[in-house]
Short mmCIF file of C-alpha atoms in Angstrom, two decimals:
data_model
loop_
_atom_site.label_atom_id
_atom_site.label_comp_id
_atom_site.label_asym_id
_atom_site.label_seq_id
_atom_site.Cartn_x
_atom_site.Cartn_y
_atom_site.Cartn_z
CA MET F 178 25.10 -3.58 -41.30
CA ILE F 179 26.66 -3.06 -38.03
CA GLN F 180 26.04 -6.24 -35.91
CA TRP F 181 24.89 -5.26 -32.63
CA GLU F 182 24.73 -8.90 -31.48
CA LEU F 183 27.98 -8.70 -31.08
CA LEU F 184 28.15 -6.83 -28.51
CA ALA F 185 25.92 -8.87 -25.85
CA LEU F 186 26.18 -9.32 -22.35
CA SER F 187 27.03 -13.17 -22.98
CA PRO F 188 29.05 -15.37 -24.40
CA PRO F 189 28.39 -15.17 -28.42
CA GLY F 190 28.39 -11.95 -27.81
CA TRP F 191 31.62 -10.07 -26.26
CA GLY F 192 30.05 -7.49 -24.17
CA GLY F 193 30.61 -9.51 -21.02
CA LEU F 194 34.57 -9.39 -21.81
CA LEU F 195 34.74 -5.71 -22.59
CA LEU F 196 32.57 -4.83 -19.02
CA GLN F 197 35.13 -7.14 -17.37
CA GLY F 198 38.55 -5.23 -18.93
CA LEU F 199 36.67 -1.78 -18.03
CA LEU F 200 36.47 -3.28 -14.63
CA THR F 201 40.44 -4.76 -14.87
CA SER F 202 41.08 -1.02 -16.34
CA MET F 203 39.19 0.68 -13.56
CA LYS F 204 41.20 -1.46 -10.71
CA ILE F 205 44.53 -0.90 -12.39
CA ALA F 206 43.94 2.51 -12.37
CA GLY F 207 42.20 3.36 -9.21
CA GLY F 208 45.00 1.27 -7.41
CA GLY F 209 47.83 3.09 -9.54
CA TYR F 210 46.08 6.87 -8.50
CA LEU F 211 45.92 6.32 -4.73
CA LEU F 212 49.42 4.75 -4.69
CA GLY F 213 50.61 7.40 -6.72
CA LEU F 214 48.95 9.63 -4.66
CA LEU F 215 51.28 8.48 -1.17
CA LEU F 216 54.42 8.28 -3.60
CA GLY F 217 53.43 12.12 -4.51
CA ILE F 218 52.55 13.50 -1.03
CA GLY F 219 56.26 11.64 0.45
CA GLY F 220 57.72 13.09 -2.62
CA ALA F 221 56.27 16.58 -2.63
CA PHE F 222 57.17 16.73 1.30
CA GLY F 223 60.74 15.30 0.44
CA LYS F 224 61.12 18.24 -2.02
CA LEU F 225 59.69 21.22 0.18
CA TYR F 226 61.21 20.04 3.52
CA GLY F 227 63.97 17.27 3.24
CA GLY F 228 67.80 18.06 2.99
CA PRO F 229 69.43 18.97 -0.43
CA ILE F 230 70.21 14.77 -1.00
CA THR F 231 66.26 13.99 -0.35
CA ARG F 232 65.29 16.96 -2.83
CA ASP F 233 67.79 16.23 -5.29
CA LEU F 234 66.89 12.22 -5.06
CA MET F 235 63.12 13.67 -5.80
CA GLU F 236 64.33 16.27 -8.50
CA CYS F 237 66.07 13.03 -10.53
CA TYR F 238 62.70 10.94 -9.82
CA THR F 239 60.37 13.29 -11.47
CA THR F 240 62.96 14.18 -14.23
CA ILE F 241 63.52 10.87 -15.14
CA VAL F 242 59.61 9.49 -14.98
CA ARG F 243 58.49 12.48 -17.32
CA ALA F 244 61.22 12.49 -20.28
CA VAL F 245 60.97 9.26 -20.49
CA PRO F 246 57.97 7.45 -22.51
CA GLU F 247 55.18 5.62 -19.94
CA LEU F 248 55.44 2.73 -22.28
CA VAL F 249 58.88 2.37 -21.98
CA LEU F 250 58.75 3.02 -18.02
CA ILE F 251 56.19 0.50 -17.98
CA LEU F 252 58.12 -2.31 -19.79
CA ILE F 253 61.00 -1.31 -17.22
CA ILE F 254 59.26 -1.46 -14.12
CA TYR F 255 57.30 -4.55 -15.13
CA TYR F 256 60.05 -6.22 -16.20
CA ALA F 257 62.78 -5.05 -13.28
CA GLY F 258 60.06 -5.07 -10.73
CA THR F 259 59.22 -8.59 -10.77
CA ASP F 260 62.64 -9.39 -11.65
CA LEU F 261 63.57 -7.79 -8.42
CA LEU F 262 60.94 -9.25 -6.17
CA ASN F 263 62.06 -12.70 -7.06
CA ARG F 264 65.89 -11.90 -6.82
CA LEU F 265 64.86 -11.31 -3.26
CA LEU F 266 62.63 -13.64 -3.00
CA THR F 267 65.14 -16.18 -3.32
CA SER F 268 67.54 -14.60 -1.33
CA ILE F 269 65.99 -15.28 1.43
CA GLY F 270 64.95 -18.37 0.45
CA LEU F 271 61.46 -18.44 -0.46
CA GLY F 272 61.09 -19.66 -3.97
CA ALA F 273 60.39 -17.48 -6.90
CA MET F 274 56.83 -16.69 -7.58
CA ASP F 275 54.59 -15.44 -10.26
CA ILE F 276 53.65 -11.69 -10.02
CA ASN F 277 50.05 -11.17 -10.10
CA GLY F 278 49.33 -8.83 -13.25
CA LEU F 279 47.07 -6.99 -11.46
CA ALA F 280 49.65 -6.08 -9.08
CA ALA F 281 52.52 -5.19 -11.38
CA GLY F 282 49.75 -3.25 -12.87
CA ILE F 283 49.07 -1.10 -10.06
CA MET F 284 52.85 -0.81 -9.28
CA VAL F 285 53.53 0.20 -12.69
CA ILE F 286 50.91 2.83 -12.92
CA GLY F 287 51.62 3.98 -8.86
CA ILE F 288 55.37 5.04 -9.94
CA VAL F 289 54.71 7.01 -13.37
CA GLN F 290 51.64 8.74 -11.37
CA GLY F 291 53.93 9.47 -8.04
CA ALA F 292 56.65 11.98 -10.31
CA TYR F 293 53.39 13.73 -11.32
CA SER F 294 51.44 13.89 -8.43
CA THR F 295 54.49 15.00 -6.74
CA GLU F 296 55.16 18.30 -9.05
CA VAL F 297 51.08 18.74 -8.74
CA LEU F 298 51.11 18.74 -4.71
CA ARG F 299 54.21 20.77 -4.46
CA GLY F 300 52.64 23.45 -6.26
CA ALA F 301 49.69 23.09 -4.12
CA ILE F 302 51.34 23.14 -0.80
CA LYS F 303 53.63 26.47 -2.15
CA ALA F 304 50.62 27.96 -3.14
CA ILE F 305 48.84 28.10 0.66
CA PRO F 306 49.43 31.43 2.37
CA HIS F 307 51.81 30.74 4.79
CA GLY F 308 50.48 32.33 7.66
CA GLU F 309 48.28 29.41 7.93
CA ILE F 310 50.95 26.78 8.49
CA GLU F 311 51.56 29.40 11.16
CA ALA F 312 48.92 30.07 12.82
CA ALA F 313 48.50 26.34 13.08
CA ARG F 314 52.08 25.93 14.68
CA ALA F 315 51.25 29.02 17.28
CA PHE F 316 48.52 26.60 18.38
CA GLY F 317 50.66 24.69 19.35
CA MET F 318 49.81 21.60 16.56
CA SER F 319 52.58 19.14 15.88
CA PRO F 320 54.09 18.65 12.44
CA LEU F 321 51.94 15.43 12.09
CA LEU F 322 48.24 17.51 12.78
CA THR F 323 49.34 20.17 11.06
CA LEU F 324 49.73 18.59 7.72
CA ARG F 325 46.28 16.47 8.48
CA ARG F 326 44.27 19.49 9.93
CA VAL F 327 45.73 22.34 7.69
CA THR F 328 48.25 21.54 5.36
CA LEU F 329 46.41 18.65 3.06
CA PRO F 330 42.53 20.21 3.22
CA ALA F 331 43.96 24.27 2.35
CA MET F 332 45.75 22.91 -0.36
CA LEU F 333 43.11 20.60 -2.08
CA PRO F 334 41.22 23.56 -3.60
CA HIS F 335 44.83 24.00 -5.47
CA ALA F 336 45.21 20.46 -6.17
CA ILE F 337 41.95 19.27 -7.53
CA PRO F 338 42.33 20.50 -11.13
CA GLY F 339 45.68 19.18 -11.41
CA LEU F 340 44.78 15.67 -9.75
CA SER F 341 41.84 15.46 -11.78
CA ASN F 342 44.07 15.59 -14.92
CA LEU F 343 46.34 12.67 -13.30
CA TRP F 344 42.99 10.33 -12.70
CA LEU F 345 42.38 10.54 -16.26
CA ILE F 346 46.06 10.02 -17.64
CA ALA F 347 46.06 7.05 -15.10
CA THR F 348 42.44 5.77 -16.86
CA LYS F 349 44.04 6.30 -20.15
CA ASP F 350 47.53 5.02 -18.82
CA THR F 351 45.77 1.95 -18.16
CA ALA F 352 45.30 0.80 -22.05
CA LEU F 353 49.17 0.74 -21.98
CA LEU F 354 49.48 -2.39 -20.59
CA ALA F 355 47.58 -4.11 -23.16
CA VAL F 356 51.48 -3.63 -24.77
CA ILE F 357 52.71 -5.86 -22.38
CA GLY F 358 50.27 -8.56 -22.78
CA PHE F 359 48.01 -7.83 -19.93
CA THR F 360 43.99 -8.30 -20.61
CA GLU F 361 42.57 -5.05 -20.01
CA LEU F 362 39.69 -3.00 -21.80
CA THR F 363 42.20 -2.18 -24.74
CA LEU F 364 43.55 -5.61 -25.40
CA ALA F 365 39.72 -7.27 -24.25
CA THR F 366 38.89 -5.09 -27.05
CA ARG F 367 41.48 -5.87 -29.89
CA GLN F 368 40.78 -9.64 -28.96
CA ALA F 369 37.02 -8.92 -29.48
CA GLY F 370 37.90 -7.54 -32.46
CA GLY F 371 40.35 -9.50 -33.90
CA THR F 372 37.96 -12.53 -34.03
CA THR F 373 34.99 -11.25 -35.30
CA LYS F 374 36.41 -8.66 -37.62
CA ALA F 375 33.77 -6.59 -36.39
CA TYR F 376 36.94 -3.84 -35.44
CA PHE F 377 34.84 -0.54 -36.03
CA LEU F 378 32.34 -1.65 -34.06
CA PHE F 379 34.75 -2.73 -31.02
CA PHE F 380 36.60 -0.25 -30.83
CA CYS F 381 34.04 2.62 -30.84
CA ALA F 382 32.54 0.86 -28.16
CA ALA F 383 35.75 0.56 -25.76
CA GLY F 384 36.04 4.01 -27.39
CA VAL F 385 32.99 5.13 -25.50
CA LEU F 386 33.35 2.92 -22.39
CA TYR F 387 36.68 5.42 -22.22
CA LEU F 388 34.65 8.47 -22.65
CA LEU F 389 32.02 7.72 -19.91
CA ILE F 390 34.10 7.20 -17.33
CA THR F 391 36.18 10.95 -18.46
CA LEU F 392 32.93 12.29 -18.31
CA ILE F 393 31.72 10.99 -15.23
CA SER F 394 35.38 11.64 -13.31
CA ASN F 395 34.65 15.35 -14.62
CA VAL F 396 31.72 15.43 -12.83
CA ILE F 397 32.69 14.01 -9.90
CA PHE F 398 36.00 16.42 -9.66
CA GLY F 399 33.53 19.67 -10.47
CA LEU F 400 31.49 18.80 -7.17
CA ALA F 401 34.79 17.72 -5.08
CA GLU F 402 35.75 21.12 -6.11
CA ARG F 403 33.04 23.02 -5.29
CA ARG F 404 33.44 21.34 -1.98
CA ALA F 405 37.67 21.96 -1.44
CA ARG F 406 36.57 25.76 -2.32
CA ARG F 407 33.69 26.38 -0.01
CA GLY F 408 34.15 29.45 1.79
CA LEU F 409 36.93 30.97 -0.58
CA PRO F 410 35.85 33.74 -3.34
CA SER F 411 35.33 32.47 -6.29
CA PHE F 412 37.26 33.33 -9.46
CA ARG F 413 35.73 33.23 -11.98
CA MET H 172 77.93 22.11 -2.86
CA PRO H 173 79.62 18.79 -1.34
CA HIS H 174 76.84 16.72 -1.61
CA ARG H 175 75.94 17.72 -5.31
CA ILE H 176 79.50 15.82 -5.87
CA LEU H 177 78.75 12.85 -3.96
CA LEU H 178 75.46 12.36 -5.89
CA ILE H 179 77.56 12.13 -9.06
CA LEU H 180 80.14 10.39 -8.30
CA LEU H 181 77.56 7.87 -6.85
CA ALA H 182 75.82 8.16 -10.16
CA ALA H 183 79.38 7.69 -12.56
CA ALA H 184 79.57 4.48 -10.55
CA LEU H 185 76.07 3.42 -11.18
CA VAL H 186 76.84 4.01 -14.28
CA ALA H 187 80.46 2.47 -14.65
CA TYR H 188 78.94 -0.64 -13.25
CA LEU H 189 76.15 -0.85 -15.85
CA ALA H 190 78.37 -0.54 -18.65
CA LEU H 191 81.11 -3.14 -17.33
CA THR H 192 78.82 -5.63 -15.88
CA MET H 193 76.05 -5.66 -18.63
CA ARG H 194 75.95 -6.49 -22.07
CA TRP H 195 76.40 -3.65 -24.73
CA ASP H 196 78.11 -5.42 -27.71
CA TRP H 197 75.17 -5.81 -29.98
CA LEU H 198 75.16 -1.21 -30.05
CA PRO H 199 77.87 -1.41 -32.93
CA GLU H 200 76.34 -4.27 -34.78
CA TYR H 201 72.76 -2.19 -34.76
CA SER H 202 73.80 1.32 -34.24
CA SER H 203 72.75 2.08 -37.87
CA ALA H 204 68.78 0.73 -37.33
CA LEU H 205 68.95 2.66 -34.03
CA LEU H 206 69.69 6.08 -36.02
CA VAL H 207 67.07 5.31 -38.89
CA GLY H 208 64.66 4.55 -35.92
CA VAL H 209 65.41 7.87 -34.15
CA TRP H 210 65.13 10.07 -37.55
CA HIS H 211 61.58 8.24 -38.33
CA THR H 212 60.85 9.18 -34.69
CA LEU H 213 61.80 12.96 -35.03
CA LEU H 214 60.18 13.13 -38.27
CA LEU H 215 56.55 11.42 -37.07
CA LEU H 216 56.79 14.08 -34.24
CA PHE H 217 57.98 17.38 -36.16
CA SER H 218 55.10 16.11 -39.19
CA SER H 219 52.54 15.42 -36.88
CA ALA H 220 52.98 18.77 -34.51
CA LEU H 221 52.91 20.40 -37.73
CA LEU H 222 49.68 19.07 -39.18
CA GLY H 223 48.13 18.98 -35.99
CA PHE H 224 48.65 22.72 -35.03
CA LEU H 225 47.31 23.44 -38.35
CA LEU H 226 44.23 21.89 -37.47
CA ALA H 227 44.21 23.13 -33.94
CA VAL H 228 44.24 26.56 -35.40
CA PRO H 229 40.51 26.60 -36.92
CA LEU H 230 39.21 23.93 -33.86
CA GLY H 231 40.24 26.60 -31.38
CA LEU H 232 39.05 29.44 -33.82
CA VAL H 233 35.31 28.00 -34.02
CA GLN H 234 34.73 27.34 -30.27
CA VAL H 235 35.26 30.91 -29.86
CA THR H 236 33.52 32.61 -32.51
CA GLY H 237 31.98 29.96 -34.76
CA PRO H 238 28.55 29.10 -35.43
CA ALA H 239 26.53 26.88 -32.85
CA PRO H 240 26.96 23.38 -34.62
CA LEU H 241 30.49 24.12 -36.12
CA SER H 242 31.53 24.73 -32.06
CA TRP H 243 29.79 21.88 -30.58
CA LEU H 244 31.36 19.92 -33.41
CA ALA H 245 34.78 21.34 -32.33
CA ARG H 246 33.83 20.99 -28.70
CA GLY H 247 32.81 16.85 -29.70
CA PHE H 248 35.96 16.43 -31.18
CA CYS H 249 38.63 17.69 -28.57
CA THR H 250 36.75 15.90 -25.86
CA VAL H 251 36.51 12.35 -27.69
CA ILE H 252 40.27 12.90 -28.19
CA ARG H 253 41.22 13.38 -24.93
CA GLY H 254 38.75 11.31 -23.40
CA THR H 255 39.80 8.11 -24.93
CA PRO H 256 43.20 6.22 -25.17
CA LEU H 257 45.43 7.05 -27.99
CA LEU H 258 46.42 3.80 -27.96
CA LEU H 259 42.70 2.83 -28.43
CA GLN H 260 42.67 5.65 -31.40
CA ILE H 261 45.67 3.97 -33.16
CA TRP H 262 43.90 1.04 -33.63
CA LEU H 263 40.73 1.93 -34.39
CA ILE H 264 42.14 3.96 -37.38
CA TYR H 265 44.93 0.99 -38.41
CA TYR H 266 42.95 -1.71 -37.68
CA GLY H 267 39.34 -0.29 -38.28
CA VAL H 268 39.80 1.98 -41.05
CA GLY H 269 42.50 0.01 -42.53
CA SER H 270 40.14 -3.16 -42.84
CA LEU H 271 37.63 -1.02 -44.69
CA PHE H 272 40.11 0.30 -47.71
CA PRO H 273 40.70 -2.40 -49.02
CA GLN H 274 37.20 -3.42 -49.73
CA ILE H 275 36.47 -0.07 -51.78
CA PRO H 276 37.86 -0.82 -54.83
CA GLU H 277 38.60 3.19 -56.35
CA ILE H 278 40.71 3.83 -53.23
CA ARG H 279 43.24 0.26 -54.69
CA GLU H 280 43.29 1.98 -57.59
CA SER H 281 43.81 5.06 -57.00
CA PHE H 282 47.73 6.49 -56.67
CA LEU H 283 47.17 6.83 -52.93
CA TRP H 284 47.10 2.94 -53.03
CA PRO H 285 50.91 2.37 -52.21
CA TYR H 286 51.05 4.85 -49.42
CA LEU H 287 48.08 3.49 -47.62
CA ARG H 288 49.20 -0.27 -47.86
CA GLN H 289 51.77 0.86 -45.37
CA ALA H 290 51.42 1.33 -41.55
CA TRP H 291 53.17 4.73 -41.32
CA PRO H 292 50.21 7.13 -42.74
CA TYR H 293 47.86 5.56 -39.97
CA GLY H 294 50.15 6.17 -37.39
CA LEU H 295 50.37 9.76 -38.67
CA PHE H 296 47.22 10.62 -39.08
CA ALA H 297 46.53 9.22 -35.52
CA LEU H 298 49.05 11.13 -34.06
CA THR H 299 47.89 14.23 -36.00
CA LEU H 300 44.50 14.23 -34.75
CA SER H 301 45.25 13.40 -30.97
CA PHE H 302 48.35 16.39 -31.20
CA ALA H 303 45.15 18.95 -32.76
CA GLY H 304 42.74 17.44 -30.52
CA TYR H 305 45.19 18.58 -27.38
CA GLU H 306 46.33 21.57 -28.94
CA GLY H 307 42.61 22.56 -30.19
CA GLU H 308 41.74 23.59 -25.92
CA VAL H 309 45.52 25.67 -25.76
CA MET H 310 44.34 27.71 -29.16
CA ARG H 311 40.52 27.94 -27.98
CA GLY H 312 41.64 29.63 -24.80
CA ALA H 313 44.39 31.49 -26.72
CA PHE H 314 41.90 33.31 -29.17
CA ALA H 315 39.82 33.98 -26.37
CA GLY H 316 42.44 35.71 -24.49
CA VAL H 317 43.43 37.84 -26.75
CA PRO H 318 42.55 41.29 -25.44
CA ARG H 319 39.05 42.71 -26.65
CA GLY H 320 40.83 46.11 -26.90
CA GLU H 321 42.99 44.46 -30.28
CA LEU H 322 40.52 43.43 -31.79
CA GLU H 323 38.19 47.01 -31.07
CA ALA H 324 40.76 48.76 -32.18
CA ALA H 325 41.53 46.57 -35.64
CA ARG H 326 38.24 47.26 -36.31
CA ALA H 327 37.71 50.84 -35.56
CA PHE H 328 40.71 50.95 -38.30
CA GLY H 329 38.53 49.48 -40.88
CA MET H 330 40.08 45.97 -40.66
CA GLY H 331 37.49 43.47 -42.62
CA ARG H 332 36.84 40.13 -40.49
CA PHE H 333 39.73 38.57 -42.09
CA THR H 334 42.09 41.53 -42.30
CA MET H 335 41.81 41.43 -38.50
CA LEU H 336 41.77 37.87 -37.84
CA ARG H 337 45.18 37.57 -40.32
CA ARG H 338 46.78 40.43 -39.04
CA ILE H 339 45.61 41.02 -35.49
CA TRP H 340 43.80 38.07 -33.83
CA LEU H 341 45.86 34.91 -35.04
CA PRO H 342 49.24 36.52 -34.22
CA ARG H 343 48.60 37.12 -31.11
CA ALA H 344 47.16 34.06 -30.22
CA VAL H 345 49.90 32.00 -31.91
CA GLN H 346 52.17 34.24 -29.47
CA ARG H 347 50.13 33.48 -26.47
CA ALA H 348 49.84 29.76 -27.13
CA LEU H 349 53.18 29.27 -27.96
CA PRO H 350 55.01 28.81 -24.15
CA THR H 351 53.02 25.88 -23.84
CA LEU H 352 53.92 24.37 -27.08
CA ASN H 353 57.10 23.23 -25.21
CA GLY H 354 55.30 20.86 -23.15
CA GLU H 355 53.11 19.76 -25.82
CA MET H 356 55.96 18.41 -27.99
CA VAL H 357 57.14 16.48 -25.11
CA LEU H 358 54.04 14.68 -24.43
CA GLN H 359 53.81 13.93 -28.24
CA LEU H 360 57.25 12.82 -28.15
CA LYS H 361 56.48 10.25 -25.36
CA SER H 362 53.72 8.85 -27.46
CA THR H 363 55.14 8.07 -30.88
CA PRO H 364 56.33 4.80 -29.59
CA LEU H 365 52.86 3.58 -29.68
CA VAL H 366 53.26 3.44 -33.31
CA ALA H 367 55.27 0.39 -33.45
CA THR H 368 52.54 -1.09 -31.91
CA ILE H 369 51.02 -1.13 -35.97
CA THR H 370 54.52 -1.92 -37.11
CA VAL H 371 55.90 1.75 -37.88
CA ILE H 372 59.74 1.04 -37.29
CA ASP H 373 60.56 4.41 -34.78
CA VAL H 374 63.23 3.54 -32.13
CA TYR H 375 60.98 1.86 -30.08
CA ALA H 376 59.95 -0.56 -32.64
CA VAL H 377 64.09 -1.29 -33.32
CA VAL H 378 64.90 -1.49 -29.69
CA ALA H 379 62.08 -3.92 -29.55
CA ARG H 380 63.45 -6.31 -32.14
CA ILE H 381 66.90 -5.82 -30.51
CA ARG H 382 65.22 -7.23 -27.68
CA GLN H 383 63.79 -10.06 -29.65
CA ASP H 384 67.10 -11.00 -31.66
CA THR H 385 69.54 -10.66 -28.64
CA PHE H 386 67.16 -12.21 -25.45
CA LEU H 387 68.66 -9.06 -23.45
CA VAL H 388 65.92 -8.22 -21.31
CA TYR H 389 66.98 -4.66 -19.90
CA GLU H 390 69.93 -3.58 -21.31
CA PRO H 391 68.22 -2.53 -24.94
CA LEU H 392 65.54 -1.10 -22.61
CA LEU H 393 68.08 0.89 -20.22
CA PHE H 394 69.43 2.31 -23.60
CA LEU H 395 65.91 3.46 -24.91
CA ALA H 396 65.23 5.34 -22.25
CA LEU H 397 68.86 7.35 -22.45
CA VAL H 398 67.59 7.67 -25.92
CA TYR H 399 64.68 9.43 -24.67
CA MET H 400 65.85 11.12 -22.36
CA CYS H 401 68.20 12.69 -24.47
CA LEU H 402 65.62 13.68 -26.98
CA THR H 403 63.77 15.40 -24.64
CA GLY H 404 66.41 17.36 -22.78
CA ILE H 405 66.89 18.59 -26.74
CA LEU H 406 63.63 19.53 -27.06
CA VAL H 407 63.16 21.77 -23.88
CA VAL H 408 66.49 23.63 -24.31
CA ALA H 409 65.93 23.97 -27.88
CA PHE H 410 62.35 25.47 -27.37
CA ARG H 411 63.49 27.73 -24.49
CA TYR H 412 66.30 29.09 -26.45
CA PHE H 413 63.32 29.89 -29.26
CA GLU H 414 60.91 31.20 -26.87
CA ARG H 415 63.39 33.76 -25.53
CA ARG H 416 64.23 34.93 -28.45
CA ILE H 417 60.00 35.61 -28.85
CA PRO H 418 58.80 38.60 -26.89
CA THR H 419 55.59 37.06 -24.80
CA ARG H 420 54.47 39.39 -22.04
CA SER H 421 52.02 41.90 -22.78
CA ALA H 422 53.41 44.79 -21.07
#
């Protein structure tokens, strides 16, 4: 009844296509997550230490991104982002170029993730006892050195649960790129299912792949949290 | 706060610029379709949240107190739902289950067939399962978090297991889960547009049709973003109002 040979890795089977889609999904999730972390660190510092205007602008960014569905944001950023870039390129005399789908996907996921990680990191930084930062300042550390040696490592135990959630959201948000016609795991699965009519088999296979990513990530983030919390009293 | 005034003026200027330079002449023509779309989105949101919540209560309960196989089953369900993308779940249910049904003659001849031929039952089912998966975890925490003493007191009064559940455990757990409901509802609202990919006509699908008809790229999308921001705002304010009316703090 179940045609397992459809999942074979070489061309009569579709397994190779699915794994390629998985690889693309992971590239986008990883790139978008890192971009989101950078935006989040900037956003969190802007919200905590910036002037009133910076703070309000950051507030607008996080509020808008968190209120509008990811699917709609992806469409807007995808069209507006590529359009703006092309206009910029033509205005400085270079011809319009085809934006790499991978780069566009990473940008889109990154901007969405940035808003969420801003909130996670802001909460984590606020949870650092103030004395630790004062101590760093008393030792004569410059703000950048304080950031690198004290603030970022000290906030990590508070941030990791939130960051691990964000990573799982990033891996699942890559599925939305299927709607704008970008071939990642979910769209590859639908193509395979549409061609062979074995929808159940392929969607379940893709589900297992996503689930494996989730379970493996949970283990890795659990280890990272154990390491980041070393020396701190356990709360369980 | 002078910088706020400046920012508001800037925002107003931006809105005026968008309103004057972009094309909005399609709005009146499609306004009734958009209203129907918003209505369908809200209908999907509230019915899936209600059904999902009803499903989440047993899911949470068996994880805390049920027999081991049931508890594993519930835990597995929550893990699978939370570990796979909703879009994949929707497509699995619509294309996968939906392609099996027509092959079964008993279903084709039953009274359910006129409904099962349409797309929305599959969308509603997928959204309900998703909400139940996420809310089931919340309910597990809520059931586990009810103070032991209250349950012991109920037992000391001679309440049976089900009376205790009905009178003490469930109400106290729901009370503890309510504050998280606000965020869950906003997340659920943001996942409703995914059902447009299986031809359910919600507000997102209406806007997608407008984009096809008018060849406009940005205007309908910006309008859609505004609609969702308004809906989110209304949800947040409404839930904050209800939250304040329910005393949640156990003194």
